[in-house]
Amino acid sequence: MTAAIELRGVGRRFGSVTALEQVSLAVAPGEFFALLGPSGSGKTTCLRLIAGFDRPTQGSVLLDGEDVTATPPFERNVNTVFQDYALFPHMSVADNVAYGLKVRGVPATARRRSALEVLGLVQLEELADRRPGQLSGGQKQRVALARALINRPKVLLLDEPLGALDLRLREEMQTELKTLQHRLGITFVYVTHDQGEALSMADRIAVFREGRIEQLDAPRVLYVRPRTAFVARFVGSANVVEAHVAARLTGEARPFAIRPELIEVLVPAQPVRAGAITCEGRLEDVQYHGAASRWHVRIDAGPVLTAARPESEPAGQMPAAGDRVLLAWSPESAVPLVEGPPIP
Amino acid sequence: MRSDRDWNRPSTGARIAAFAGLAFLHLPVWVILLYAFTTEDRTYQFPPPGLTLHWFAVAFAREDIWAALRLSLAVATVATAMALVLGTLAAFALARSRFRGREAVTLLFVLPIALPGIITGIALLSAFKLGGIQPGFWTIVTGHATFCIVIVYNNVIARLRRLPQSWIEASMDLGADGAQTFRYVLLPQIATALLAGGMLAFALSFDEIIVTLFTAGHERTLPIWFFNELFRPRERPITNVVAVTVVLVTLVPILLAYRLTRPGTTEPNL
Amino acid sequence: MMRVLSAKLYGRRGFYLALLLLPPLLWLGIVYLGSLLALLLQSLYAIDEFTARIVPELTLATYRQLLSHPANVDIILRTLGMAVAVTLAAAVIAFPVANYMARHAGPAMKGFFYVGVMMPMWTSYLVKVYAWRLVLAKQGILSWFVDQLGLTPALEGALAAPVVGGPSLASSYLGMFIVFVYMWLPFMILPLAAALERVPDSLLQASADLGARPGQTFRNVVLPLALPGLAAGSVFTFSLTLGDYIIPSVVGAPGYFIGMMVYQQQGTAGNIPLAAAFSVVPIVLIGLYLALAKRLGAFDAL
């Protein structure tokens, strides 16, 4: 099957700054594909190259197997939901939505009908004659979505579409977007810096760092088997244990990551499961986070490790800050990491 | 907000100074209005001994005033039209682009306003003399268009810079080519800036004297007519009437321009 | 057709840019910059004393003439002195107005002040000059007011002063100074108000909170932050005064100003090289002024 989107060795320089370097990826038709990374990591540049707002200085962009590297945005069958929505303030909601049809020469009555139909998809028909300025953030977001859908694109590009919404609305829209994507069967490329959003929505995630893809995998793989320290820390939280510390703990000088929820906290006298890796340390403090508490322990080998335990643990007498504790985890919980470039 | 400022209330002295400054700016304009109706025709006697509308009728019948007015309107119209085209093109080119030499080009587009008018005037005259060009209608227009471009450019570029780049991208993303994007998205957004820039340019051209005196040759625009009257004060009341008319003709477009550009900024785009 | 063209242009940003920029650039580049070069060229020509014709050969004779005649140097110094005095006075009068409209006035009052400052600024320049002639005339409105207030002796005393005085306000440097200040005042108020408006209230509150009295806050916080506005405004008042020739010829004492010399030399005297050389003086002075302001850090807070 031809990939809906394919990037082949794509790079983008702005003067002496490299925004994107040697990025290659293929997105399957109907896939929900997330570009995840901190700001400035190149994910938005990548999206703009797919949309055609910008051109790569290197490599090529293919849509549906066709090379579109030099094709302007108005000749590409992809549409974008902008971070700031980019609704035209001098047009009504219906005119905004119908814009894509208007510039293709569709007659007024036909495009009004289509606009109302698409607005129905996002439950906003009754606001068709309002101006964007009269809408709430969530409503604007839906209008932007409807407008991008009216041309029935094969690919929908979403640039931090929920970034401006508050938490509750964001969670609501996440579900709605996912449902809509299933219903329409459109390929989604979703830019976000929110790892939770990417994990919960995407089929696959490309983690960007400094203009390169650090890891490209399904969410579960990304979480359970991060390849580098950067991914381990950026996707969820993780203790990254450096090589020389690892050598003292396990005898093998290879860095590894361990998720806080996989570390057990015990008092020194407590029995340990056979085969577990253990280390002793001094409890620095305990942060209460509701469902779980985070225990910060400075281990004797040097660094501070964080363990996340449910409120009820550990049973028995609660250690206090300054007490000696024992940390334990099973060897398969520790994920060996490749030495990526150092994390600043 | 209000309470934020309360602790910072201006003293009575500061308030008086502010209002006195404003009153100072308005004093002469009202004087002209008053004098246009005076019955006294030889001196500047104050208070006027009586008021009359007679001088409006006299001024209305003067062919030399009408000729000067017609010339001024024609010059302002042509200069404004040229400025609208050239100033808008420049604003579009410079609004977002980055290229080597951009600073120099930007400087060039404010220089005609930044340097005193007399420089523009004598420079143009020097060039006309060197090129053997006879002064007349088109030399006046040339001078006016040069600074009117800057007015339009400033107004349009200020508006363009406030437009998010994403609007243009959204339009193209939805299938609009460059021309369609200009027509459906950009033009409606800059229309008021264009109108405001055009009206300011028109008012400035209509009133211009410093450059015009160098470039007009024997042509007489309304300001030149007025300037000559200042040294040959034959019919003071008529001069007063023309003064009032000029104030009204320039003030109306300026106030309209102010209203059109107001949302967002309170600063005028000189 | 349009679409094909548009698609072609989209890829060639530079070409598209050049297409837009070319007409206005040609106009300003050829007409305006060309004229400035012509001006410079003319100033490097000289007039033949006997035939009164311009000799198109490069020479510094005209500049020598400009700077060696004491009368010409007087004119330059007189104009410069007026420009400095006007700039200072405009700053002093503008500050309370700008400060009030930017920081104290409510939204409605602010709008009133902006319109109130802009309306006179955009009112016909010549009409304003003319109006001042009426105001300053011997029997005019100002002397009537002064008389009503019983201050006539004070006015006469001021007019009797050396240099600034004269037979009436309309024919004295004092009168000319008033008109200059009046004309350029809005150009000082608006940038100053814009600069003051950018000073966040929280800074003033922080200063007060840390124990500064209003005067100290003004000196240590408001004034330094208003400096760029003051600098921008002063560039206007300074440069406009240097270049003006209408006001000194309509109001004021008989002494010449740079602008008047430029106008007269190109007109009645027909000596374009000398007019051109004279007009180079304000350009140089404005350049020096900008350099000085920059050195003193006037634009640093921008």
PDB file of C-alpha atoms in Angstrom, chain A residues 48 53 74 79-80 82 84 86 88-91 99-100 102-104 147 151, chain B residues 164 166-167 169-178 180-181 184-185 188-189:
ATOM      1  CA  ARG A  48       4.723  22.943   7.426  1.00  0.00           C
ATOM      2  CA  PHE A  53       3.962  26.400   3.510  1.00  0.00           C
ATOM      3  CA  PHE A  74      -3.151  25.300  -2.791  1.00  0.00           C
ATOM      4  CA  ASN A  79      -5.614  20.618   4.954  1.00  0.00           C
ATOM      5  CA  THR A  80      -4.473  22.165   8.181  1.00  0.00           C
ATOM      6  CA  PHE A  82      -3.893  25.921  12.817  1.00  0.00           C
ATOM      7  CA  ASP A  84      -4.296  29.940  16.428  1.00  0.00           C
ATOM      8  CA  ALA A  86      -6.558  31.311  11.658  1.00  0.00           C
ATOM      9  CA  PHE A  88     -10.927  34.931   8.858  1.00  0.00           C
ATOM     10  CA  PRO A  89     -12.470  37.585  11.109  1.00  0.00           C
ATOM     11  CA  HIS A  90     -14.330  39.368   8.299  1.00  0.00           C
ATOM     12  CA  MET A  91     -16.301  36.274   7.282  1.00  0.00           C
ATOM     13  CA  TYR A  99     -13.988  29.177   1.818  1.00  0.00           C
ATOM     14  CA  GLY A 100     -12.310  26.098   0.365  1.00  0.00           C
ATOM     15  CA  LYS A 102     -15.553  29.254  -2.863  1.00  0.00           C
ATOM     16  CA  VAL A 103     -12.024  29.411  -4.203  1.00  0.00           C
ATOM     17  CA  ARG A 104     -12.771  26.317  -6.279  1.00  0.00           C
ATOM     18  CA  ARG A 147     -13.199  24.399   7.588  1.00  0.00           C
ATOM     19  CA  ASN A 151     -12.409  19.897   0.898  1.00  0.00           C
TER      20      ASN A 151
ATOM     21  CA  PRO B 164      -1.184  36.667  11.374  1.00  0.00           C
ATOM     22  CA  SER B 166      -1.475  31.837   9.424  1.00  0.00           C
ATOM     23  CA  TRP B 167      -4.402  33.588   7.689  1.00  0.00           C
ATOM     24  CA  GLU B 169      -1.398  30.053   4.951  1.00  0.00           C
ATOM     25  CA  ALA B 170      -4.923  28.939   5.866  1.00  0.00           C
ATOM     26  CA  SER B 171      -6.247  30.491   2.672  1.00  0.00           C
ATOM     27  CA  MET B 172      -3.647  28.782   0.493  1.00  0.00           C
ATOM     28  CA  ASP B 173      -4.094  25.555   2.424  1.00  0.00           C
ATOM     29  CA  LEU B 174      -7.786  25.600   1.516  1.00  0.00           C
ATOM     30  CA  GLY B 175      -6.950  25.930  -2.152  1.00  0.00           C
ATOM     31  CA  ALA B 176      -6.776  29.660  -2.818  1.00  0.00           C
ATOM     32  CA  ASP B 177      -3.973  30.819  -5.082  1.00  0.00           C
ATOM     33  CA  GLY B 178      -2.104  34.088  -4.583  1.00  0.00           C
ATOM     34  CA  GLN B 180      -7.615  34.714  -4.527  1.00  0.00           C
ATOM     35  CA  THR B 181      -5.869  35.050  -1.197  1.00  0.00           C
ATOM     36  CA  TYR B 184     -10.705  37.389  -0.291  1.00  0.00           C
ATOM     37  CA  VAL B 185      -8.407  37.622   2.726  1.00  0.00           C
ATOM     38  CA  PRO B 188     -10.748  43.118   3.133  1.00  0.00           C
ATOM     39  CA  GLN B 189      -8.258  43.285   5.976  1.00  0.00           C
TER      40      GLN B 189
END
